[in-house]
Amino acid sequence: MMKRTIHWLILLGVAAALMPTGDAAALERCLICHQKHDLFKTEETGRKISLYVDKQQLENSVHAERICTDCHIDIVAIPHQKEVNAVNCKRCHYSGNPVGAPEGELYDQYEHSVHGLAVAAGNPTAPVCQDCHGDHDIMLHDSTESKMYRANIPRTCGRCHIDIYSHYRESVHGVESEKGNVDVPVCSSCHGEHNIARHEDPRSRVYVTNVTHTCADCHGPKGVASKYGIKSNRTETFEESFHGVAQQMGNKLVANCASCHGVHDIRSEDDPKSSVYIDNIPKTCGKPECHPEATVRFASGQIHIDPKSKESGIIYYISHFFLILTISTLAGLFIFIIMDLFRRAKSNRAKK
Amino acid sequence: MNDKIRDKAQQRQSLINDLTENIIDTTATLIDKGCDQELRDKMAAEISERINFEVNVTLNEMVTKYCPQKIREQVTEAEERRFLRFGVNFRIQHVLMFISVIVLIITGIPLKFPEFAISKFIIIDIFGGLDNSSLIHRIGAVGLIIVGLWHVFYSALSKMGRKDFWLMIPRPRDILDFFHTILYFIGRRGSGPKQGRFSFIEKFDYWAVYWGMVIMIGSGIILWYKEYFPKYIYDIAREAHSDEGLLATLAIVIWHFYNVHFNPEVFPGSTVWLHGQLTESEMKHHHPLEYAEIVEAESNEIQAERQTTDPSEENVK
């Protein structure tokens, strides 16, 4: 080990002497060491971290114009005098920065997100920018190789949230996402990006009373789900159901989309593993916290009922029967009242 | 109050008697010849009766012409006979019913329109959430079920209930009365139809409530015990409960409130639900057939009484 380090120091000394000058030169100078695949540092915890830098990757990234010390500001000498700290992206990416680094509200939201708060609380495993966006390979999110590319997001998040990723990958959304379908939701579609919050947090897009609106982005009247033969009135019919009404009245115990359809493991109703597969519905309704008394009979019938649609069968006819009954009765009574008042007015005039 | 009025009436009578005496005295020269005391008394009685009649008629006319409605009612009602329309039992049914229904409407209608801010205000801010308002709704429901059962037993077991229920049954005459009323409204008839104890309007009200009670209580029980029913039965019950609830509310607010509150005749509200009585003129106006029946029954009774007492009188003679 010692011998090897000495070798390196000699090499560095030679390299430093031959050092080209300028920005490109600075990169070359760092790469003398960092182009080696077997360059590692060992953390106190025993974890080995590769110090290899892929020049090609760096040149393809959004930071191609930057030199190493733009980000690694604590490196002032070769060999490095002390432990090199992690890069702080906020050095450039803050509101009103002079170098033109993209910034904005989104970037500031991170501090209040579940990840930002965890980092602030000193959790060493909580993700900072680099954990999601990458380091030397940061690319714009519309590039298919970007970690932030829509179809790559589940894998990016899944690096830490492995369990959830494994559920998601088998869900109806995950399967399509793997195929490269950009209509299906990935993690950030439901959870948000820099503003990700715990699901118990009322600010979260997946908080119990917000989840309906989040699903409605795709499954509502203007949603993309109708493209795949899924009815676009799912959230409307939910809001008309007792569950929906109760939720609008502030009840948080009542079922929302996820209570029945699942969360990361949402599957098509035709999938026998789905919680809303016809044979599984009694079990889904009969969850101990919902309707433990539920029987197979209790769960028999349509769920998302739209009284305005003929497909709802008898409900459609009952709702129309009452509509006609109400309108005709009230119109009749109203006309009767008006006629009565006119007649009274007339007789009063006649008396005078 | 009544004593005062009676005193006033006696005073007036004695004044009229004095006036009559005066009239007869001043014309004594015309009457005296060939006129005995008996005839003279008869004349005096007739004159006083006519004066009294004319005074009353003129008074009535003037009051009607110059005084607002309220005074007219007080003047005429005070001395009028009253007829019992709704007994105590029936009135308690009505009170329990409207308390229940108001509770049910306040806790029920907001759920029909959950997107309105007022609905959220009522349920969340006034009642403190759906759990509370549901509990209160169920208490109202128990009240309504009790009044429904009570009324069924009342109609079957009590004498007045049985009689009223029988009279409530719609008859062909009600259809004729309806068309008669429409013709009256459009000016083809001089007056509306003569009604018995229950007009076709009242029958409509009664049976509309009957229908509403059956639908609301039936579907409400299904919703209450939904776990014991298949979902499609629950769905039907929910649709019916929601729609009939709105219909009933609108019918009460528009129709019933017009009849008993906003109608110019009773504004700002009839008090019959409290005392259960109608005055003689109200009876003659709104239920002339029933009035005629009552009067006829009474005169028959009196005659029957006379017939039973007559023979004894004859014996005395």
PDB file of N, CA, C and O in Angstrom, chain A residues 251-293:
ATOM      1  N   ASN A 251     -63.415  13.883   6.214  1.00  0.00           N
ATOM      2  CA  ASN A 251     -63.159  12.591   6.843  1.00  0.00           C
ATOM      3  C   ASN A 251     -61.911  11.965   6.223  1.00  0.00           C
ATOM      4  O   ASN A 251     -61.811  11.842   5.005  1.00  0.00           O
ATOM      5  N   LYS A 252     -60.978  11.572   7.064  1.00  0.00           N
ATOM      6  CA  LYS A 252     -59.706  11.062   6.544  1.00  0.00           C
ATOM      7  C   LYS A 252     -59.620   9.533   6.623  1.00  0.00           C
ATOM      8  O   LYS A 252     -58.659   8.934   6.152  1.00  0.00           O
ATOM      9  N   LEU A 253     -60.621   8.923   7.246  1.00  0.00           N
ATOM     10  CA  LEU A 253     -60.571   7.468   7.394  1.00  0.00           C
ATOM     11  C   LEU A 253     -61.181   6.761   6.197  1.00  0.00           C
ATOM     12  O   LEU A 253     -60.964   5.577   5.973  1.00  0.00           O
ATOM     13  N   VAL A 254     -61.956   7.514   5.436  1.00  0.00           N
ATOM     14  CA  VAL A 254     -62.742   6.914   4.384  1.00  0.00           C
ATOM     15  C   VAL A 254     -61.838   6.522   3.215  1.00  0.00           C
ATOM     16  O   VAL A 254     -60.729   7.037   3.067  1.00  0.00           O
ATOM     17  N   ALA A 255     -62.316   5.570   2.413  1.00  0.00           N
ATOM     18  CA  ALA A 255     -61.483   5.031   1.330  1.00  0.00           C
ATOM     19  C   ALA A 255     -61.216   6.081   0.267  1.00  0.00           C
ATOM     20  O   ALA A 255     -62.105   6.834  -0.110  1.00  0.00           O
ATOM     21  N   ASN A 256     -59.977   6.136  -0.208  1.00  0.00           N
ATOM     22  CA  ASN A 256     -59.649   6.932  -1.388  1.00  0.00           C
ATOM     23  C   ASN A 256     -59.176   5.987  -2.487  1.00  0.00           C
ATOM     24  O   ASN A 256     -59.240   4.768  -2.330  1.00  0.00           O
ATOM     25  N   CYS A 257     -58.688   6.519  -3.590  1.00  0.00           N
ATOM     26  CA  CYS A 257     -58.293   5.677  -4.725  1.00  0.00           C
ATOM     27  C   CYS A 257     -57.383   4.535  -4.275  1.00  0.00           C
ATOM     28  O   CYS A 257     -57.571   3.363  -4.612  1.00  0.00           O
ATOM     29  N   ALA A 258     -56.346   4.929  -3.491  1.00  0.00           N
ATOM     30  CA  ALA A 258     -55.302   3.978  -3.144  1.00  0.00           C
ATOM     31  C   ALA A 258     -55.795   2.898  -2.187  1.00  0.00           C
ATOM     32  O   ALA A 258     -55.260   1.786  -2.181  1.00  0.00           O
ATOM     33  N   SER A 259     -56.837   3.209  -1.392  1.00  0.00           N
ATOM     34  CA  SER A 259     -57.317   2.222  -0.420  1.00  0.00           C
ATOM     35  C   SER A 259     -57.749   0.947  -1.124  1.00  0.00           C
ATOM     36  O   SER A 259     -57.577  -0.151  -0.609  1.00  0.00           O
ATOM     37  N   CYS A 260     -58.359   1.095  -2.296  1.00  0.00           N
ATOM     38  CA  CYS A 260     -58.862  -0.081  -3.005  1.00  0.00           C
ATOM     39  C   CYS A 260     -57.894  -0.532  -4.102  1.00  0.00           C
ATOM     40  O   CYS A 260     -57.684  -1.727  -4.293  1.00  0.00           O
ATOM     41  N   HIS A 261     -57.312   0.419  -4.808  1.00  0.00           N
ATOM     42  CA  HIS A 261     -56.511   0.058  -5.980  1.00  0.00           C
ATOM     43  C   HIS A 261     -55.069  -0.245  -5.642  1.00  0.00           C
ATOM     44  O   HIS A 261     -54.339  -0.757  -6.485  1.00  0.00           O
ATOM     45  N   GLY A 262     -54.665   0.094  -4.436  1.00  0.00           N
ATOM     46  CA  GLY A 262     -53.275  -0.104  -4.077  1.00  0.00           C
ATOM     47  C   GLY A 262     -52.487   1.162  -4.318  1.00  0.00           C
ATOM     48  O   GLY A 262     -53.014   2.170  -4.773  1.00  0.00           O
ATOM     49  N   VAL A 263     -51.201   1.092  -3.999  1.00  0.00           N
ATOM     50  CA  VAL A 263     -50.375   2.289  -4.101  1.00  0.00           C
ATOM     51  C   VAL A 263     -49.356   2.087  -5.218  1.00  0.00           C
ATOM     52  O   VAL A 263     -49.572   2.482  -6.354  1.00  0.00           O
ATOM     53  N   HIS A 264     -48.248   1.413  -4.889  1.00  0.00           N
ATOM     54  CA  HIS A 264     -47.238   1.181  -5.919  1.00  0.00           C
ATOM     55  C   HIS A 264     -47.558  -0.055  -6.742  1.00  0.00           C
ATOM     56  O   HIS A 264     -47.021  -0.234  -7.817  1.00  0.00           O
ATOM     57  N   ASP A 265     -48.451  -0.881  -6.200  1.00  0.00           N
ATOM     58  CA  ASP A 265     -48.736  -2.163  -6.846  1.00  0.00           C
ATOM     59  C   ASP A 265     -50.071  -2.149  -7.587  1.00  0.00           C
ATOM     60  O   ASP A 265     -50.725  -3.176  -7.708  1.00  0.00           O
ATOM     61  N   ILE A 266     -50.479  -0.965  -8.057  1.00  0.00           N
ATOM     62  CA  ILE A 266     -51.747  -0.866  -8.789  1.00  0.00           C
ATOM     63  C   ILE A 266     -51.696  -1.764 -10.025  1.00  0.00           C
ATOM     64  O   ILE A 266     -50.736  -1.705 -10.796  1.00  0.00           O
ATOM     65  N   ARG A 267     -52.749  -2.580 -10.147  1.00  0.00           N
ATOM     66  CA  ARG A 267     -52.804  -3.474 -11.299  1.00  0.00           C
ATOM     67  C   ARG A 267     -54.135  -3.309 -12.012  1.00  0.00           C
ATOM     68  O   ARG A 267     -55.088  -2.783 -11.457  1.00  0.00           O
ATOM     69  N   SER A 268     -54.175  -3.781 -13.233  1.00  0.00           N
ATOM     70  CA  SER A 268     -55.412  -3.740 -14.016  1.00  0.00           C
ATOM     71  C   SER A 268     -56.467  -4.608 -13.349  1.00  0.00           C
ATOM     72  O   SER A 268     -56.139  -5.626 -12.727  1.00  0.00           O
ATOM     73  N   GLU A 269     -57.724  -4.213 -13.489  1.00  0.00           N
ATOM     74  CA  GLU A 269     -58.792  -5.002 -12.860  1.00  0.00           C
ATOM     75  C   GLU A 269     -58.892  -6.410 -13.446  1.00  0.00           C
ATOM     76  O   GLU A 269     -59.529  -7.279 -12.873  1.00  0.00           O
ATOM     77  N   ASP A 270     -58.267  -6.619 -14.609  1.00  0.00           N
ATOM     78  CA  ASP A 270     -58.302  -7.950 -15.219  1.00  0.00           C
ATOM     79  C   ASP A 270     -57.188  -8.857 -14.688  1.00  0.00           C
ATOM     80  O   ASP A 270     -57.150 -10.045 -15.000  1.00  0.00           O
ATOM     81  N   ASP A 271     -56.280  -8.281 -13.924  1.00  0.00           N
ATOM     82  CA  ASP A 271     -55.146  -9.036 -13.396  1.00  0.00           C
ATOM     83  C   ASP A 271     -55.574  -9.746 -12.120  1.00  0.00           C
ATOM     84  O   ASP A 271     -55.980  -9.097 -11.162  1.00  0.00           O
ATOM     85  N   PRO A 272     -55.508 -11.070 -12.082  1.00  0.00           N
ATOM     86  CA  PRO A 272     -55.977 -11.801 -10.885  1.00  0.00           C
ATOM     87  C   PRO A 272     -55.254 -11.393  -9.613  1.00  0.00           C
ATOM     88  O   PRO A 272     -55.744 -11.653  -8.518  1.00  0.00           O
ATOM     89  N   LYS A 273     -54.094 -10.757  -9.736  1.00  0.00           N
ATOM     90  CA  LYS A 273     -53.375 -10.324  -8.535  1.00  0.00           C
ATOM     91  C   LYS A 273     -53.866  -8.962  -8.046  1.00  0.00           C
ATOM     92  O   LYS A 273     -53.441  -8.506  -6.990  1.00  0.00           O
ATOM     93  N   SER A 274     -54.717  -8.322  -8.850  1.00  0.00           N
ATOM     94  CA  SER A 274     -55.160  -6.971  -8.505  1.00  0.00           C
ATOM     95  C   SER A 274     -56.124  -6.983  -7.327  1.00  0.00           C
ATOM     96  O   SER A 274     -56.942  -7.898  -7.193  1.00  0.00           O
ATOM     97  N   SER A 275     -56.020  -5.964  -6.482  1.00  0.00           N
ATOM     98  CA  SER A 275     -56.946  -5.864  -5.339  1.00  0.00           C
ATOM     99  C   SER A 275     -58.366  -5.573  -5.809  1.00  0.00           C
ATOM    100  O   SER A 275     -59.311  -5.756  -5.058  1.00  0.00           O
ATOM    101  N   VAL A 276     -58.515  -5.095  -7.055  1.00  0.00           N
ATOM    102  CA  VAL A 276     -59.862  -4.843  -7.556  1.00  0.00           C
ATOM    103  C   VAL A 276     -60.275  -5.877  -8.609  1.00  0.00           C
ATOM    104  O   VAL A 276     -61.250  -5.679  -9.325  1.00  0.00           O
ATOM    105  N   TYR A 277     -59.527  -6.994  -8.675  1.00  0.00           N
ATOM    106  CA  TYR A 277     -59.974  -8.113  -9.505  1.00  0.00           C
ATOM    107  C   TYR A 277     -61.259  -8.646  -8.882  1.00  0.00           C
ATOM    108  O   TYR A 277     -61.392  -8.691  -7.652  1.00  0.00           O
ATOM    109  N   ILE A 278     -62.198  -9.026  -9.727  1.00  0.00           N
ATOM    110  CA  ILE A 278     -63.555  -9.324  -9.251  1.00  0.00           C
ATOM    111  C   ILE A 278     -63.580 -10.239  -8.021  1.00  0.00           C
ATOM    112  O   ILE A 278     -64.334 -10.004  -7.077  1.00  0.00           O
ATOM    113  N   ASP A 279     -62.713 -11.266  -8.012  1.00  0.00           N
ATOM    114  CA  ASP A 279     -62.740 -12.206  -6.884  1.00  0.00           C
ATOM    115  C   ASP A 279     -62.080 -11.651  -5.633  1.00  0.00           C
ATOM    116  O   ASP A 279     -62.264 -12.170  -4.535  1.00  0.00           O
ATOM    117  N   ASN A 280     -61.287 -10.609  -5.808  1.00  0.00           N
ATOM    118  CA  ASN A 280     -60.565 -10.054  -4.645  1.00  0.00           C
ATOM    119  C   ASN A 280     -61.297  -8.899  -3.997  1.00  0.00           C
ATOM    120  O   ASN A 280     -60.891  -8.432  -2.936  1.00  0.00           O
ATOM    121  N   ILE A 281     -62.370  -8.422  -4.655  1.00  0.00           N
ATOM    122  CA  ILE A 281     -63.049  -7.226  -4.148  1.00  0.00           C
ATOM    123  C   ILE A 281     -63.604  -7.424  -2.727  1.00  0.00           C
ATOM    124  O   ILE A 281     -63.393  -6.564  -1.868  1.00  0.00           O
ATOM    125  N   PRO A 282     -64.272  -8.563  -2.432  1.00  0.00           N
ATOM    126  CA  PRO A 282     -64.782  -8.716  -1.056  1.00  0.00           C
ATOM    127  C   PRO A 282     -63.679  -8.574  -0.018  1.00  0.00           C
ATOM    128  O   PRO A 282     -63.879  -7.964   1.026  1.00  0.00           O
ATOM    129  N   LYS A 283     -62.507  -9.116  -0.325  1.00  0.00           N
ATOM    130  CA  LYS A 283     -61.383  -9.029   0.617  1.00  0.00           C
ATOM    131  C   LYS A 283     -60.925  -7.578   0.748  1.00  0.00           C
ATOM    132  O   LYS A 283     -60.598  -7.100   1.840  1.00  0.00           O
ATOM    133  N   THR A 284     -60.908  -6.877  -0.385  1.00  0.00           N
ATOM    134  CA  THR A 284     -60.464  -5.473  -0.361  1.00  0.00           C
ATOM    135  C   THR A 284     -61.435  -4.615   0.452  1.00  0.00           C
ATOM    136  O   THR A 284     -61.020  -3.804   1.273  1.00  0.00           O
ATOM    137  N   CYS A 285     -62.752  -4.808   0.223  1.00  0.00           N
ATOM    138  CA  CYS A 285     -63.740  -4.047   1.004  1.00  0.00           C
ATOM    139  C   CYS A 285     -63.676  -4.440   2.468  1.00  0.00           C
ATOM    140  O   CYS A 285     -63.921  -3.638   3.354  1.00  0.00           O
ATOM    141  N   GLY A 286     -63.376  -5.717   2.720  1.00  0.00           N
ATOM    142  CA  GLY A 286     -63.471  -6.261   4.072  1.00  0.00           C
ATOM    143  C   GLY A 286     -62.229  -6.066   4.910  1.00  0.00           C
ATOM    144  O   GLY A 286     -62.071  -6.716   5.937  1.00  0.00           O
ATOM    145  N   LYS A 287     -61.332  -5.157   4.470  1.00  0.00           N
ATOM    146  CA  LYS A 287     -60.153  -4.871   5.304  1.00  0.00           C
ATOM    147  C   LYS A 287     -60.607  -4.565   6.725  1.00  0.00           C
ATOM    148  O   LYS A 287     -61.640  -3.905   6.919  1.00  0.00           O
ATOM    149  N   PRO A 288     -59.825  -4.989   7.722  1.00  0.00           N
ATOM    150  CA  PRO A 288     -60.278  -4.813   9.109  1.00  0.00           C
ATOM    151  C   PRO A 288     -60.621  -3.374   9.463  1.00  0.00           C
ATOM    152  O   PRO A 288     -61.511  -3.128  10.265  1.00  0.00           O
ATOM    153  N   GLU A 289     -59.932  -2.397   8.829  1.00  0.00           N
ATOM    154  CA  GLU A 289     -60.212  -1.010   9.188  1.00  0.00           C
ATOM    155  C   GLU A 289     -61.355  -0.418   8.373  1.00  0.00           C
ATOM    156  O   GLU A 289     -61.724   0.737   8.598  1.00  0.00           O
ATOM    157  N   CYS A 290     -61.891  -1.215   7.411  1.00  0.00           N
ATOM    158  CA  CYS A 290     -62.965  -0.661   6.580  1.00  0.00           C
ATOM    159  C   CYS A 290     -64.312  -1.316   6.887  1.00  0.00           C
ATOM    160  O   CYS A 290     -65.038  -0.862   7.740  1.00  0.00           O
ATOM    161  N   HIS A 291     -64.632  -2.394   6.183  1.00  0.00           N
ATOM    162  CA  HIS A 291     -65.923  -3.057   6.404  1.00  0.00           C
ATOM    163  C   HIS A 291     -65.667  -4.517   6.777  1.00  0.00           C
ATOM    164  O   HIS A 291     -65.866  -5.406   5.947  1.00  0.00           O
ATOM    165  N   PRO A 292     -65.232  -4.769   8.007  1.00  0.00           N
ATOM    166  CA  PRO A 292     -64.902  -6.158   8.362  1.00  0.00           C
ATOM    167  C   PRO A 292     -66.095  -7.102   8.227  1.00  0.00           C
ATOM    168  O   PRO A 292     -65.905  -8.313   8.082  1.00  0.00           O
ATOM    169  N   GLU A 293     -67.312  -6.542   8.279  1.00  0.00           N
ATOM    170  CA  GLU A 293     -68.494  -7.405   8.183  1.00  0.00           C
ATOM    171  C   GLU A 293     -68.784  -7.764   6.732  1.00  0.00           C
ATOM    172  O   GLU A 293     -69.692  -8.531   6.458  1.00  0.00           O
TER     173      GLU A 293
END
